[in-house]
mmCIF file of C-alpha atoms in Angstrom:
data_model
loop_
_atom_site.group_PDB
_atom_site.id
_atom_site.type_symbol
_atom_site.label_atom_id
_atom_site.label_comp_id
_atom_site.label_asym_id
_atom_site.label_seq_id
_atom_site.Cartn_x
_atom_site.Cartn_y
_atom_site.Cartn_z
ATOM 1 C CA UNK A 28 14.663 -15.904 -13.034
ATOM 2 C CA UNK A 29 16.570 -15.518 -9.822
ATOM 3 C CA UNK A 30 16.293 -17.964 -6.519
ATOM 4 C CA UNK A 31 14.096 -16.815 -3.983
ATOM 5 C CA UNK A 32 16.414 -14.778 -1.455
ATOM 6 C CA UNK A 33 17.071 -16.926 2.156
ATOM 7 C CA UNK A 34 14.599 -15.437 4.654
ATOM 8 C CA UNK A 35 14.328 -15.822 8.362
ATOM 9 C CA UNK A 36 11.597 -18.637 9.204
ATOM 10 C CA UNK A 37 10.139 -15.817 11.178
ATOM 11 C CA UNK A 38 9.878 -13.722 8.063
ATOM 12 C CA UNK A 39 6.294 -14.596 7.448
ATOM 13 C CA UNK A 40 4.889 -15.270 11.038
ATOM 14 C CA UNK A 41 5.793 -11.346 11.396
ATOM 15 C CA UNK A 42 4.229 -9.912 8.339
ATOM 16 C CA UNK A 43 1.185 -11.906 9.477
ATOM 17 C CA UNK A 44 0.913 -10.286 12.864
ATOM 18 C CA UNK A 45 2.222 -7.295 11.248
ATOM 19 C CA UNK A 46 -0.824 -7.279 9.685
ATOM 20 C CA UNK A 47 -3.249 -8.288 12.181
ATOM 21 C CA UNK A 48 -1.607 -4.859 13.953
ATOM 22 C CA UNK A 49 -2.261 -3.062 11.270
ATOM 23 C CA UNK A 50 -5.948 -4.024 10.753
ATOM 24 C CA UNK A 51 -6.641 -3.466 14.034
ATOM 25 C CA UNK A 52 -5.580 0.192 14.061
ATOM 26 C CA UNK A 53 -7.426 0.624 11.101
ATOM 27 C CA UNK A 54 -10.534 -0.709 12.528
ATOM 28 C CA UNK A 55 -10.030 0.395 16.111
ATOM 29 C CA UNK A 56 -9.417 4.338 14.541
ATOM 30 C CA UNK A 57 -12.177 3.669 12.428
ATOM 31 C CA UNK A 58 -10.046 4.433 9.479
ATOM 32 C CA UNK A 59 -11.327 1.017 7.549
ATOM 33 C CA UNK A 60 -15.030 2.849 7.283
ATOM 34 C CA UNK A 61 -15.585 4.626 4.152
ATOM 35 C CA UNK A 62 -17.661 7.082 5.719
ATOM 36 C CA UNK A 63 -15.211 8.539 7.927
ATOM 37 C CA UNK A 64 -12.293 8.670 4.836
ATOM 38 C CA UNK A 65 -15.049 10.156 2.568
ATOM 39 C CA UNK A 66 -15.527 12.592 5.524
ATOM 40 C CA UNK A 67 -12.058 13.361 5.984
ATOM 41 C CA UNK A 68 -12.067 14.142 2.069
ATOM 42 C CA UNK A 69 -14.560 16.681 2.261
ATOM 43 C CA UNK A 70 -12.992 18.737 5.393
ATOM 44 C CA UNK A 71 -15.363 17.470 7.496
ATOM 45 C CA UNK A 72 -13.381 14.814 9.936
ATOM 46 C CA UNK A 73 -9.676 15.580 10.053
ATOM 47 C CA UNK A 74 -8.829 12.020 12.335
ATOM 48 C CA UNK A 75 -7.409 10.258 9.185
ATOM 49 C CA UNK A 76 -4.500 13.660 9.506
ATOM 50 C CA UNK A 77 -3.668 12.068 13.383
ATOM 51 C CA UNK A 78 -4.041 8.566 12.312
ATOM 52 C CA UNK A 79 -1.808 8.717 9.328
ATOM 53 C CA UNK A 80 0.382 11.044 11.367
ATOM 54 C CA UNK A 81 0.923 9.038 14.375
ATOM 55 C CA UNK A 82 1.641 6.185 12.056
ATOM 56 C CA UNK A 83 4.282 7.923 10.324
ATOM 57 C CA UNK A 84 6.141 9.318 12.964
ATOM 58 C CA UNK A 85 6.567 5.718 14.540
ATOM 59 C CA UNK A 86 7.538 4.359 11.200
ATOM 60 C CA UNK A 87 10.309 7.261 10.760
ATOM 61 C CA UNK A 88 11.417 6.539 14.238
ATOM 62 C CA UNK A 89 11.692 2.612 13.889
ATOM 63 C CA UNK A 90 13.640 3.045 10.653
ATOM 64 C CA UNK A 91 16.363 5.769 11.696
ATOM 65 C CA UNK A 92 16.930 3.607 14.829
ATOM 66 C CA UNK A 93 16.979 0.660 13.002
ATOM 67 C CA UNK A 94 19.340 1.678 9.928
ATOM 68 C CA UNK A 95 21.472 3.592 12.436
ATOM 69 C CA UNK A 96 22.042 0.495 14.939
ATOM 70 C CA UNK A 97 21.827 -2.285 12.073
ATOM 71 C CA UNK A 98 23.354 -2.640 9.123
ATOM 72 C CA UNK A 99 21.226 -5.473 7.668
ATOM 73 C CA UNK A 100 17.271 -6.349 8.042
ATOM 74 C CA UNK A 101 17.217 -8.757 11.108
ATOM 75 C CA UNK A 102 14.273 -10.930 9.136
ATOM 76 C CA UNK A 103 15.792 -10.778 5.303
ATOM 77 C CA UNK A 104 19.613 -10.129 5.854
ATOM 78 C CA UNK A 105 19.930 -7.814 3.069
ATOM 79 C CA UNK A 106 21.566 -4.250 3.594
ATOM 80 C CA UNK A 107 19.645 -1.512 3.954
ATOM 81 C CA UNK A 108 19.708 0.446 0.972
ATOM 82 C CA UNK A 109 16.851 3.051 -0.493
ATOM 83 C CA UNK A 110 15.299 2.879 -3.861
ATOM 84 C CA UNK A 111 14.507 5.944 -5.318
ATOM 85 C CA UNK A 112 11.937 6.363 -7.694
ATOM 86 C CA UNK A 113 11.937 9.069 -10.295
ATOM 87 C CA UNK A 114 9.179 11.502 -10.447
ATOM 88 C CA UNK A 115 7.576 11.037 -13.576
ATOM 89 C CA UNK A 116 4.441 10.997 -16.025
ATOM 90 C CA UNK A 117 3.457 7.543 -15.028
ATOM 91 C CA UNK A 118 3.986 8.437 -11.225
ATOM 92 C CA UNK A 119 1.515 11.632 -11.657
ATOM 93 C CA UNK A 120 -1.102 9.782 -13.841
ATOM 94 C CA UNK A 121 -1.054 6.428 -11.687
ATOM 95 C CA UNK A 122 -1.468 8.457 -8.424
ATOM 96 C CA UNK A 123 -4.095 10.537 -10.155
ATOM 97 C CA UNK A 124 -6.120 7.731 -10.809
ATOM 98 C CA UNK A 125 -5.566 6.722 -7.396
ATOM 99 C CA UNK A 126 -6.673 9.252 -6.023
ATOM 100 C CA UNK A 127 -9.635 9.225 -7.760
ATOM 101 C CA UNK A 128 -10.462 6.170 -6.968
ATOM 102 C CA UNK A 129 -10.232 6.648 -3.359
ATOM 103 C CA UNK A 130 -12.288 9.624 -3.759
ATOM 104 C CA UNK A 131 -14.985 7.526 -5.369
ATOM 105 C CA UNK A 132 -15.322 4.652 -2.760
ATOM 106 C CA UNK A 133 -13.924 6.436 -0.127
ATOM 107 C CA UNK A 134 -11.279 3.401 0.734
ATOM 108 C CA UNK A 135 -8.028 2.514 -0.111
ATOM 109 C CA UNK A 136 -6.589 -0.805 -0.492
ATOM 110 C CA UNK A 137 -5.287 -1.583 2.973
ATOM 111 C CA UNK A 138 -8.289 -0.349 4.782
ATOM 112 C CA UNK A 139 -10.473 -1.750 2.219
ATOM 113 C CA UNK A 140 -9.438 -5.416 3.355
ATOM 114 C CA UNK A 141 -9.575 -3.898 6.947
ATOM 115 C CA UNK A 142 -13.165 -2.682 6.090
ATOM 116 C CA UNK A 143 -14.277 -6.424 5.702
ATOM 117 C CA UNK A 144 -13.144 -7.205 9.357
ATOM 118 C CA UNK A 145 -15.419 -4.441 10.513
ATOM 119 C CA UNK A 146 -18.518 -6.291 8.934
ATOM 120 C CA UNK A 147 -18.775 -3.925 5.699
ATOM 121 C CA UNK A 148 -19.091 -6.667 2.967
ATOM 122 C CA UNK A 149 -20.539 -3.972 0.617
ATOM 123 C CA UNK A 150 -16.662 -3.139 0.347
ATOM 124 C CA UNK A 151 -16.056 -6.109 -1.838
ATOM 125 C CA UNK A 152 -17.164 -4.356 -5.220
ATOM 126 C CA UNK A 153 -14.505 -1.587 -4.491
ATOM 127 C CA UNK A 154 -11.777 -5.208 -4.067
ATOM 128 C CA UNK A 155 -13.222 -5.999 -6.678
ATOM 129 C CA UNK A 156 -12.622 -3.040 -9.199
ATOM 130 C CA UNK A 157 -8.980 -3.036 -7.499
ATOM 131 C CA UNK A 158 -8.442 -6.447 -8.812
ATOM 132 C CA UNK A 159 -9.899 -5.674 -11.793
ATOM 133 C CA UNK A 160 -7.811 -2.497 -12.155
ATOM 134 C CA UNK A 161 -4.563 -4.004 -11.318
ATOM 135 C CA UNK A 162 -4.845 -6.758 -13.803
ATOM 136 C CA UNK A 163 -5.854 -4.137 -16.754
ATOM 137 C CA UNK A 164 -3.465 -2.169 -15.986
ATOM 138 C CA UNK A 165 -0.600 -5.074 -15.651
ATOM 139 C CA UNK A 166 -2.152 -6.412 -19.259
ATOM 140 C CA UNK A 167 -1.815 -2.891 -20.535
ATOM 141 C CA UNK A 168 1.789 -2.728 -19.501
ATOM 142 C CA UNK A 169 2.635 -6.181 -20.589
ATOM 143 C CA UNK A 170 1.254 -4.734 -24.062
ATOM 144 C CA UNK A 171 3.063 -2.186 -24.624
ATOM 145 C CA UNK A 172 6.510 -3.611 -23.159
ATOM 146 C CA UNK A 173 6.367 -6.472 -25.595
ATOM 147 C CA UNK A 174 4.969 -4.542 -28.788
ATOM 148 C CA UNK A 175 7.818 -1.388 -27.839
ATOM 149 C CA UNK A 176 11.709 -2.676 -28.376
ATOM 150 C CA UNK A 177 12.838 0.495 -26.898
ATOM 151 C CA UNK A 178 10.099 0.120 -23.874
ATOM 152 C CA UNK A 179 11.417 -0.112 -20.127
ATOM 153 C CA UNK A 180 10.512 -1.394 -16.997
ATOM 154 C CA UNK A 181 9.601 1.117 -14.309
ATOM 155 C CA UNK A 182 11.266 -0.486 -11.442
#
């Protein structure tokens, strides 16, 4: 097991407010209400398009500037490097069953803990089966790796 890496004392402070930033959006946008994602899923709303949009394009931006003007991550001190993960079976089947998921309760995970600051506690059965689904799926995995010699880890 390695040591847990040296990280700035600010490292946490920032992925708290981080965060709070991020929940905020989501409930300020209106993004953290199933409704309006359930809408946006039948081509009824198309927000979620100019939310996710205007998130990505300041995420893009932050990282070229960043990588191009830093060569390490102020908070962790490690290089920047990208990880590249293979398209494969278990990407298409995992993000199928994502999908359908989302579909179903109209939420995905970071809005669905965004969805509680808005007041919508009924939100907690779709944490809930997230949990739930994580942990099968992890006891599934842990399965098969130890039963398969041959069997790999996907990161």
């Amino acid at each position: 097991m390695s040591a847990k890496p040296d990280r700035h004392p600010l490292f946490m402070p920032l992925i708290l407010v981080g965060g709070l930033i991020f929940g905020f959006g989501l409930g300020y946008s209106h993004m953290a209400r199933p409704e309006v994602v359930l809408n946006f899923l039948q081509f009824e709303d198309f927000g979620l398009i100019f939310v996710m949009g205007g998130a990505a394009v300041v995420t893009g931006t932050v990282f070229a500037v960043a990588t191009g003007v830093l060569d390490r991550a102020p908070l962790t001190g490690r290089p920047y490097t990208r990880r590249l993960k293979s398209f494969d079976r278990n990407v298409l089947i995992g993000g199928s069953i994502f999908g359908v998921g989302w579909g179903i309760s109209g939420i995905c995970p970071g809005a669905a803990y965004a969805s509680l600051g808005v007041g919508n506690y009924p939100i907690l059965f779709a944490l809930a089966g997230m949990f739930l689904g994580a942990y099968a799926q992890g006891y599934y995995r842990a399965r098969t790796t130890d039963d398969s010699p041959t069997a790999q880890s996907a990161d």
